[in-house]
CSV table of C-alpha atoms in Angstrom, one decimal:
chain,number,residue,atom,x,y,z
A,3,UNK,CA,0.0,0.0,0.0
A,4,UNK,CA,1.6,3.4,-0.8
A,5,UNK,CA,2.1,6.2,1.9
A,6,UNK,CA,-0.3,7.8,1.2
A,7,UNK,CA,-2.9,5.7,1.7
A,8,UNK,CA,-1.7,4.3,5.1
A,9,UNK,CA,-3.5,5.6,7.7
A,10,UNK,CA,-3.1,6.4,12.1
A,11,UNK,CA,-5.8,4.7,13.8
A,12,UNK,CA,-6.5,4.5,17.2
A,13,UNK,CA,-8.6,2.2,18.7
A,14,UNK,CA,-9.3,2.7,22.5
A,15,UNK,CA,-10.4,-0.7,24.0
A,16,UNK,CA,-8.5,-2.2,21.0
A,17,UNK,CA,-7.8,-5.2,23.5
A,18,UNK,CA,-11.6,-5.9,23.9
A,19,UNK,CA,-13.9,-8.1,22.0
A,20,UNK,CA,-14.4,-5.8,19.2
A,21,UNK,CA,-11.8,-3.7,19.7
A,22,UNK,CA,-9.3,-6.8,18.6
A,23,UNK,CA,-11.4,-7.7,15.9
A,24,UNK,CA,-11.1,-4.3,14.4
A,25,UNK,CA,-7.3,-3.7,15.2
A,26,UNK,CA,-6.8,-6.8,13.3
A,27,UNK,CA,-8.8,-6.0,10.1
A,28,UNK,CA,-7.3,-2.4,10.1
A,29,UNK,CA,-3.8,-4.1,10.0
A,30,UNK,CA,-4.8,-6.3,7.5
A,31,UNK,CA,-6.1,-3.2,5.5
A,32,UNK,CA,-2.3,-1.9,5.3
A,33,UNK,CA,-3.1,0.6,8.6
A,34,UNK,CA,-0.9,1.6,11.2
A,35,UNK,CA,-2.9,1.0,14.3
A,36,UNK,CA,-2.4,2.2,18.3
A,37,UNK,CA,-4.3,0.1,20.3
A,38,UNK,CA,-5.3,1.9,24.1
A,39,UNK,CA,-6.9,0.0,27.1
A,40,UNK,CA,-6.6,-0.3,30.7
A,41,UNK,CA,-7.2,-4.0,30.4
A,42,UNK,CA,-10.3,-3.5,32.9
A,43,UNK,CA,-12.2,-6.2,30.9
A,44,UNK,CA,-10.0,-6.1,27.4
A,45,UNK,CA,-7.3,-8.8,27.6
A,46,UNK,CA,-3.7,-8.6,26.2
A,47,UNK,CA,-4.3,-12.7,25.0
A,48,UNK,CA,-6.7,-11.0,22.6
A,49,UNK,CA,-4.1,-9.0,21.1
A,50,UNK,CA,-1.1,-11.3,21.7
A,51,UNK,CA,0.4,-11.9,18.0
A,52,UNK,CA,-0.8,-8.8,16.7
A,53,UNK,CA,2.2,-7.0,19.4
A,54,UNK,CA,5.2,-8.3,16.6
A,55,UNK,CA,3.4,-6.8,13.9
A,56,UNK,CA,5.5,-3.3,13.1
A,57,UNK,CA,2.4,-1.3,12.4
A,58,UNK,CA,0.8,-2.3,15.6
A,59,UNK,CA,1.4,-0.5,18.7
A,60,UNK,CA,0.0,-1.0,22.3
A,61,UNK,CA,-0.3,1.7,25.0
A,62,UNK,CA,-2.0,1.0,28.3
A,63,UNK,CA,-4.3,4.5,29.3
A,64,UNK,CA,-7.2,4.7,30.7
A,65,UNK,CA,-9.3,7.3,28.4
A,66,UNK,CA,-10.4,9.1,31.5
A,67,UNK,CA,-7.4,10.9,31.4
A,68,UNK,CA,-6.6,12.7,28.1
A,69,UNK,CA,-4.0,11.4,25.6
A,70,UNK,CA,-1.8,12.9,23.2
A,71,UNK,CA,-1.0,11.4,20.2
A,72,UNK,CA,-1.3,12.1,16.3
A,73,UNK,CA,-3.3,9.9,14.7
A,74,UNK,CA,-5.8,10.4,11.5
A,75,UNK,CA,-9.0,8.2,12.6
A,76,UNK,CA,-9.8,7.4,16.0
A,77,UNK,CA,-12.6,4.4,17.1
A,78,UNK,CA,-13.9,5.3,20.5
A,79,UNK,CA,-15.1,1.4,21.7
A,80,UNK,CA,-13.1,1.8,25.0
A,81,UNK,CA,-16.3,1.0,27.6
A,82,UNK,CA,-16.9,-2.2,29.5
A,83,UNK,CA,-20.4,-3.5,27.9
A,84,UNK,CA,-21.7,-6.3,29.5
A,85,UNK,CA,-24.3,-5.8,33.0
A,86,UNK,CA,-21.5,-7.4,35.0
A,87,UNK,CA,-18.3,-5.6,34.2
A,88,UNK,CA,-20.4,-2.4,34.1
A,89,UNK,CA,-22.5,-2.6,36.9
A,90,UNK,CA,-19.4,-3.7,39.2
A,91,UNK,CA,-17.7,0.4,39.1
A,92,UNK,CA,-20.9,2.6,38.3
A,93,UNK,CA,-19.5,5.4,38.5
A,94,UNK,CA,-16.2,4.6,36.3
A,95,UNK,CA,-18.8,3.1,33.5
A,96,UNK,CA,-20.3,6.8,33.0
A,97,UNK,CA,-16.9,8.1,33.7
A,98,UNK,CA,-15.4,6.0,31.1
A,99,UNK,CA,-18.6,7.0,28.7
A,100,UNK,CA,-18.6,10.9,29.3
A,101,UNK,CA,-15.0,11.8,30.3
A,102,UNK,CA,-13.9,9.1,27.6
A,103,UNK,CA,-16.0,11.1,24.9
A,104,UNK,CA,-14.9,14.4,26.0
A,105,UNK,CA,-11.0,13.9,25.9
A,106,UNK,CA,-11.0,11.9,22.5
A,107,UNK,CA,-13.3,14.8,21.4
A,108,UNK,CA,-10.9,16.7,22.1
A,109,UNK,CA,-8.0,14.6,20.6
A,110,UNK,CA,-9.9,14.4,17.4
A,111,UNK,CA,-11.0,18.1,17.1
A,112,UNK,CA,-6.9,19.1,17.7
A,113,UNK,CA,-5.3,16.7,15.2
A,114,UNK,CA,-8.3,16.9,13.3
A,115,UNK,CA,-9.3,13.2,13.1
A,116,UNK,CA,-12.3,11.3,11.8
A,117,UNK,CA,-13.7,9.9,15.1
A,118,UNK,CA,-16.3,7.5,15.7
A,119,UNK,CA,-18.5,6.2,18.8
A,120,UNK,CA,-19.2,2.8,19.2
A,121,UNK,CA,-22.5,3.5,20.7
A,122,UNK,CA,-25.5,1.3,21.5
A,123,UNK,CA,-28.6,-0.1,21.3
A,124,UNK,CA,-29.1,0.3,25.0
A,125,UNK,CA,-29.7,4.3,24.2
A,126,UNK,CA,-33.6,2.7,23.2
A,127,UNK,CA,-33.7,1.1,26.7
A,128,UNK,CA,-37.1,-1.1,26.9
A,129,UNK,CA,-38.5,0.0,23.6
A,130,UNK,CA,-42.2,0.8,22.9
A,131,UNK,CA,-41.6,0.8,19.4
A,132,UNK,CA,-40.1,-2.5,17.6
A,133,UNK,CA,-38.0,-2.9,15.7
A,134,UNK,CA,-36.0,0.3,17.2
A,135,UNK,CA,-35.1,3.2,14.0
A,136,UNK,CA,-32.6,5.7,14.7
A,137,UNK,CA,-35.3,8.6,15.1
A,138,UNK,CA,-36.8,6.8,18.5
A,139,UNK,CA,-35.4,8.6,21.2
A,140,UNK,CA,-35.7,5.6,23.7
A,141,UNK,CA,-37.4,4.7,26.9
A,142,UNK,CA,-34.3,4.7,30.0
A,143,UNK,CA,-34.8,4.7,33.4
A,144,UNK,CA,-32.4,7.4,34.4
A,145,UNK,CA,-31.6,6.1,38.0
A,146,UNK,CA,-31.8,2.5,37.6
A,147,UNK,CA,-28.6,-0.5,37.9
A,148,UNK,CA,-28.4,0.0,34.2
A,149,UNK,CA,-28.7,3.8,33.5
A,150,UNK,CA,-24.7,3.8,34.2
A,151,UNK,CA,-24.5,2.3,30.8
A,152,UNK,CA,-27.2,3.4,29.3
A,153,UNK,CA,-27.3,7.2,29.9
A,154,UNK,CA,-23.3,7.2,29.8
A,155,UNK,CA,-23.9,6.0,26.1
A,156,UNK,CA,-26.5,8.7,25.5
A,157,UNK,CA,-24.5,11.6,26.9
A,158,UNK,CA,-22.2,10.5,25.1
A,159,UNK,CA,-23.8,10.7,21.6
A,160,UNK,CA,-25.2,14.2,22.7
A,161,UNK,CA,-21.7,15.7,23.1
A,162,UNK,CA,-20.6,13.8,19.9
A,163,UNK,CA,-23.0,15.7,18.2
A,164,UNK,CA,-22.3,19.3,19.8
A,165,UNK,CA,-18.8,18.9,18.7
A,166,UNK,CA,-20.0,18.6,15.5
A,167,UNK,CA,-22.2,21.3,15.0
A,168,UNK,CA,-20.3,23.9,17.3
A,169,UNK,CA,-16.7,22.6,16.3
A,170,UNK,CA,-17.4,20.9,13.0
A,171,UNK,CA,-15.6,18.0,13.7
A,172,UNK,CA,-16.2,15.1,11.2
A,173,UNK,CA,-18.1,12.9,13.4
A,174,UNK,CA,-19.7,8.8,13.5
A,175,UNK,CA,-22.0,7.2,15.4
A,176,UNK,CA,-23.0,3.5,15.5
A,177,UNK,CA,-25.4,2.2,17.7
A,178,UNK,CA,-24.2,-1.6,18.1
A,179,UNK,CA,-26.8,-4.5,18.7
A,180,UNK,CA,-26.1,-7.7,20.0
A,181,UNK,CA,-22.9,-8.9,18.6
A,182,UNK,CA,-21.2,-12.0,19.7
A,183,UNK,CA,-17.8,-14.5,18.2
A,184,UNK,CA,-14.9,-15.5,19.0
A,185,UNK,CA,-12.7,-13.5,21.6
A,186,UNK,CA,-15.9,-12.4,23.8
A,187,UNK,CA,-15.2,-12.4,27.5
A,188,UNK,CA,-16.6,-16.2,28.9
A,189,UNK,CA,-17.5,-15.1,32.1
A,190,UNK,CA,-19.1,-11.5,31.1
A,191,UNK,CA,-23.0,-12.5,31.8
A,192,UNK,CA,-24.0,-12.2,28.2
A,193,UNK,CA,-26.9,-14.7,26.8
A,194,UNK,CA,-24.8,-16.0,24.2
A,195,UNK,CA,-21.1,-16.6,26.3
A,196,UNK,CA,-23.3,-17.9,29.8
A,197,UNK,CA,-25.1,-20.2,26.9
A,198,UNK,CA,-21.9,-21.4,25.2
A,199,UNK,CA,-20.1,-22.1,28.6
A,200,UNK,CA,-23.0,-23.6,30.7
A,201,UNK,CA,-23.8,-26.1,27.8
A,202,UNK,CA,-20.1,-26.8,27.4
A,203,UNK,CA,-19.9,-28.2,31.3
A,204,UNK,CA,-23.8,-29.7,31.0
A,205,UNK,CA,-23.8,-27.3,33.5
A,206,UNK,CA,-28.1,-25.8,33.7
A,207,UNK,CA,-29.0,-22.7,31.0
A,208,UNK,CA,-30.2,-20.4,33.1
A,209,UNK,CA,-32.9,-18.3,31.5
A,210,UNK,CA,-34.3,-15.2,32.9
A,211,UNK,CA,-37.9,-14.9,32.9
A,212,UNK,CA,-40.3,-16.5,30.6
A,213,UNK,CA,-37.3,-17.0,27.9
A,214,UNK,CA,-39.6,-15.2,25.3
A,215,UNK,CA,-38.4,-12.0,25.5
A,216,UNK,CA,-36.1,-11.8,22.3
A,217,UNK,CA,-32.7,-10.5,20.6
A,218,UNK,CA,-31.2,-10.1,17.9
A,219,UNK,CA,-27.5,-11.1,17.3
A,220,UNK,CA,-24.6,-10.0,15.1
A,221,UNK,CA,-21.9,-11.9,14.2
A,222,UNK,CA,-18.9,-10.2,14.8
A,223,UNK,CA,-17.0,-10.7,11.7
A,224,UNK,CA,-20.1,-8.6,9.9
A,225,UNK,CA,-20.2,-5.8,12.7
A,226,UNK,CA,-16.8,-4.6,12.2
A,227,UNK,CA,-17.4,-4.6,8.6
A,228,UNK,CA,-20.1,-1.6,9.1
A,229,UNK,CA,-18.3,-0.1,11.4
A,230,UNK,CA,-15.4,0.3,8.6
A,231,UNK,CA,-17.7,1.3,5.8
A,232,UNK,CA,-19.6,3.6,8.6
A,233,UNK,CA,-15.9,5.2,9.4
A,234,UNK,CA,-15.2,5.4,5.3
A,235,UNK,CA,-18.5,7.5,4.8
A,236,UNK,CA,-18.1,11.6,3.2
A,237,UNK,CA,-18.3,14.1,6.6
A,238,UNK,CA,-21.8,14.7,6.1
A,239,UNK,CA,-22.8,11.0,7.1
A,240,UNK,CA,-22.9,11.7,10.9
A,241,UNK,CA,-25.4,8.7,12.0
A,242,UNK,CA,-26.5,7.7,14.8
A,243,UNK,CA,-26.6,4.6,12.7
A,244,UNK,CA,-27.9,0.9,13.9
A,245,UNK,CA,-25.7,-1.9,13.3
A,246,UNK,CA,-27.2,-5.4,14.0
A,247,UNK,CA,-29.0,-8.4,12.8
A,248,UNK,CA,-32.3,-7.9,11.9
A,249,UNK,CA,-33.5,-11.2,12.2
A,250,UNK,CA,-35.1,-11.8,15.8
A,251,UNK,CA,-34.8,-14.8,18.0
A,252,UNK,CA,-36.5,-15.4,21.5
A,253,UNK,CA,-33.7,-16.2,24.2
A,254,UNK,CA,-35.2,-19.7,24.9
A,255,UNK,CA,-34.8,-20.7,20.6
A,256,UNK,CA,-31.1,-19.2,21.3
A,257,UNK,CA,-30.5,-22.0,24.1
A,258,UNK,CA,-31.9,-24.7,22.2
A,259,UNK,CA,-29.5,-24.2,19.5
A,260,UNK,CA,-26.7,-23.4,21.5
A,261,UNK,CA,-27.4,-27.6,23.1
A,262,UNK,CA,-27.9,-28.8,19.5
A,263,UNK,CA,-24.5,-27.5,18.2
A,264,UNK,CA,-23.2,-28.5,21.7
A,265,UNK,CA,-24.7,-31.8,21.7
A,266,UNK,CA,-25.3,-31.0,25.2
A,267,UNK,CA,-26.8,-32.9,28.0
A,268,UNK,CA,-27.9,-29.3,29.3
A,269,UNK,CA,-31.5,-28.5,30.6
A,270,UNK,CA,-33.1,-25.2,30.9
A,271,UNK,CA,-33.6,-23.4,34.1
A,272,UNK,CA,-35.5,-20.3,34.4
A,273,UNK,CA,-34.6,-17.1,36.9
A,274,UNK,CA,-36.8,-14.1,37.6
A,275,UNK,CA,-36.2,-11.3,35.4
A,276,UNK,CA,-33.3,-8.5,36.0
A,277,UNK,CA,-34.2,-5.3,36.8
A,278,UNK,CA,-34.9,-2.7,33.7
A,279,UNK,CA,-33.9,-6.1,31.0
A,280,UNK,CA,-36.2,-5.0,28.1
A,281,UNK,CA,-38.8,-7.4,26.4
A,282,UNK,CA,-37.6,-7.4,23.0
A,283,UNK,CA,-34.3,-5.6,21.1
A,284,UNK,CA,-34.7,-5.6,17.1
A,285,UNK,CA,-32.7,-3.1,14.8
A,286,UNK,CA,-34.4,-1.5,11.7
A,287,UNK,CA,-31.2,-1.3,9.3
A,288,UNK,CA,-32.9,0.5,6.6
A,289,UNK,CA,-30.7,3.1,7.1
A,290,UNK,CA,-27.2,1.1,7.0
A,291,UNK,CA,-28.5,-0.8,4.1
A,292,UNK,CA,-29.1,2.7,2.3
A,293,UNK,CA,-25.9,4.5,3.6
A,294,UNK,CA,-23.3,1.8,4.0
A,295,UNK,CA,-25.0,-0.8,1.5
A,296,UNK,CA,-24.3,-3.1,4.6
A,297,UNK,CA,-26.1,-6.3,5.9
A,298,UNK,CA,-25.1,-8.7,7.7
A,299,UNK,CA,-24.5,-12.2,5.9
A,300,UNK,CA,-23.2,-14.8,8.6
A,301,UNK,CA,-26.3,-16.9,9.9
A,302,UNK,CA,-26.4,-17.5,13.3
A,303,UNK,CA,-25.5,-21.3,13.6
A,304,UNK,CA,-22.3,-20.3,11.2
A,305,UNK,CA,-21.7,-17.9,14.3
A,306,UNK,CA,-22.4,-19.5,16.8
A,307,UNK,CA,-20.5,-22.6,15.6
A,308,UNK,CA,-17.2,-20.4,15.4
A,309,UNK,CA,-17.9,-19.2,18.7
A,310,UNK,CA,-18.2,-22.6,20.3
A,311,UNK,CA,-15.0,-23.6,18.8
A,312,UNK,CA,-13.5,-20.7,20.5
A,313,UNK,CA,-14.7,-21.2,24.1
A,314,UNK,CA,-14.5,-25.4,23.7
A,315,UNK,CA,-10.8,-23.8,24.0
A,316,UNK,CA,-11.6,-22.6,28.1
């Protein structure tokens, strides 16, 4: 690839879940790539043979704190995103959302960089519309266990926004549905991981409430891959743009394919529900398919078959 061409990325929780997946296919796509985390829930393991790559390069900060560096694109995914990472330090979960945002705002709008927000479909909170478009502004409970998340994400995407229009800084927002693959945290309290691992040890798949309330899930492989095109876009493409898998499944049909491909001896258990969980999370991707010409195209046994192969590894 010539010079030109090669770009500075950073990628704050580049040693997360996504974060590694999307260090690796910048990398591949002739990038030079800083990777920032503080390794709260990211693990170096994720990132291990990417660290003798010469266009790779690792810094442990915690984006809290501002950071100075000169880079052309920056991908803000740093954020722990599961209930149980970020419901264990509140107040460093909206922290991590808010002062996060602010200082790579800040980065971006001084060496003039691209940036975008990994945000989230947990900005709708327990819809009343379904499936969720990007004009809904979303039913949150402001004070509940949750709203850490959820409202950090929010705030964020607000001051995302006033950067743009008071600052005019070339600005992207994804809201990100449930993704899963290889490289997810086993023990982060997600449906499909707890799934995966329980059936694994014929261990009980513990359900929460009826099992009928329903997801939708993203491969991972197809979620970076609009999150690239969504980063490629001309400055007027702003978002807030969904990213997901459209097609819906209740969490009880998720189980029961997660003991097929198993062949697990696993029965289902069922839990009251948590607190503020909602009923049903769908994305409308009109809008992706429009602006990014994105779908995704892995089915989910594909997925979830590459995931198990990945955990059968724990």
């Amino acid at each position: 690839m010539g010079i030109s061409l090669r770009k500075r990325v950073l990628v704050t929780g580049g040693a997360g879940f996504l974060g590694s997946h999307l260090c690796r296919r910048l990398l591949d796509a002739g990038h030079d790539v800083l990777c920032v985390d503080n390794f709260f829930t990211g693990s170096k393991d994720n990132i291990l043979e990417l660290l003798d790559n010469p266009h790779f390069e690792l810094i442990r900060h915690d984006v809290t704190f501002p950071l100075y560096v000169e880079v052309d694109q920056i991908y803000n995914l740093a954020c722990p995103a599961s209930p149980i990472h970020y419901q264990f330090d509140p107040v460093q979960t909206t922290k991590t959302s808010v002062h996060g945002a602010i200082n790579m705002l800040g980065l971006a709008k001084r060496v003039k960089a691209t940036i975008l927000q990994a945000s989230t479909s947990e900005v709708y909170g327990d819809p009343e519309i379904h499936p969720q478009t990007e004009e809904y502004w979303g039913r949150v409970n402001p004070i509940g266990i949750r709203a850490c998340y959820d409202e950090g994400k929010r705030c964020a995407e607000t001051l995302f926004f006033d950067y743009y229009r008071q600052h005019g800084l070339p600005i992207k927002v994804a809201r990100i549905f449930n993704t899963y693959g290889p490289r997810m945290h086993p023990n982060d309290g997600r449906v499909v991981s707890n799934f995966i691992m329980q059936a694994l040890r014929g261990e009980p798949i513990t359900l929460f409430g009826d099992g009928n309330q329903t997801r939708s899930f993203c491969y991972v492989d197809d979620l970076i891959e609009g999150l690239i095109r969504l980063m490629e876009t001309p400055k007027e493409v702003t978002g807030p743009i969904n990213l997901g898998n459209p097609v819906e499944f209740t969490i009880r049909e998720l189980a029961e394919r997660v003991i097929e491909l198993t062949s697990s001896s696993s029965k289902l258990v069922y839990q009251p529900l948590p607190q503020d969980d909602p009923k049903q999370r769908q994305p409308n991707i009109d809008l992706a398919e429009k602006t990014l010409g994105w779908k995704p195209t892995i089915q989910l046994n594909d997925g979830l078959e590459k995931t198990i192969a990945y955990f059968s590894k724990f």
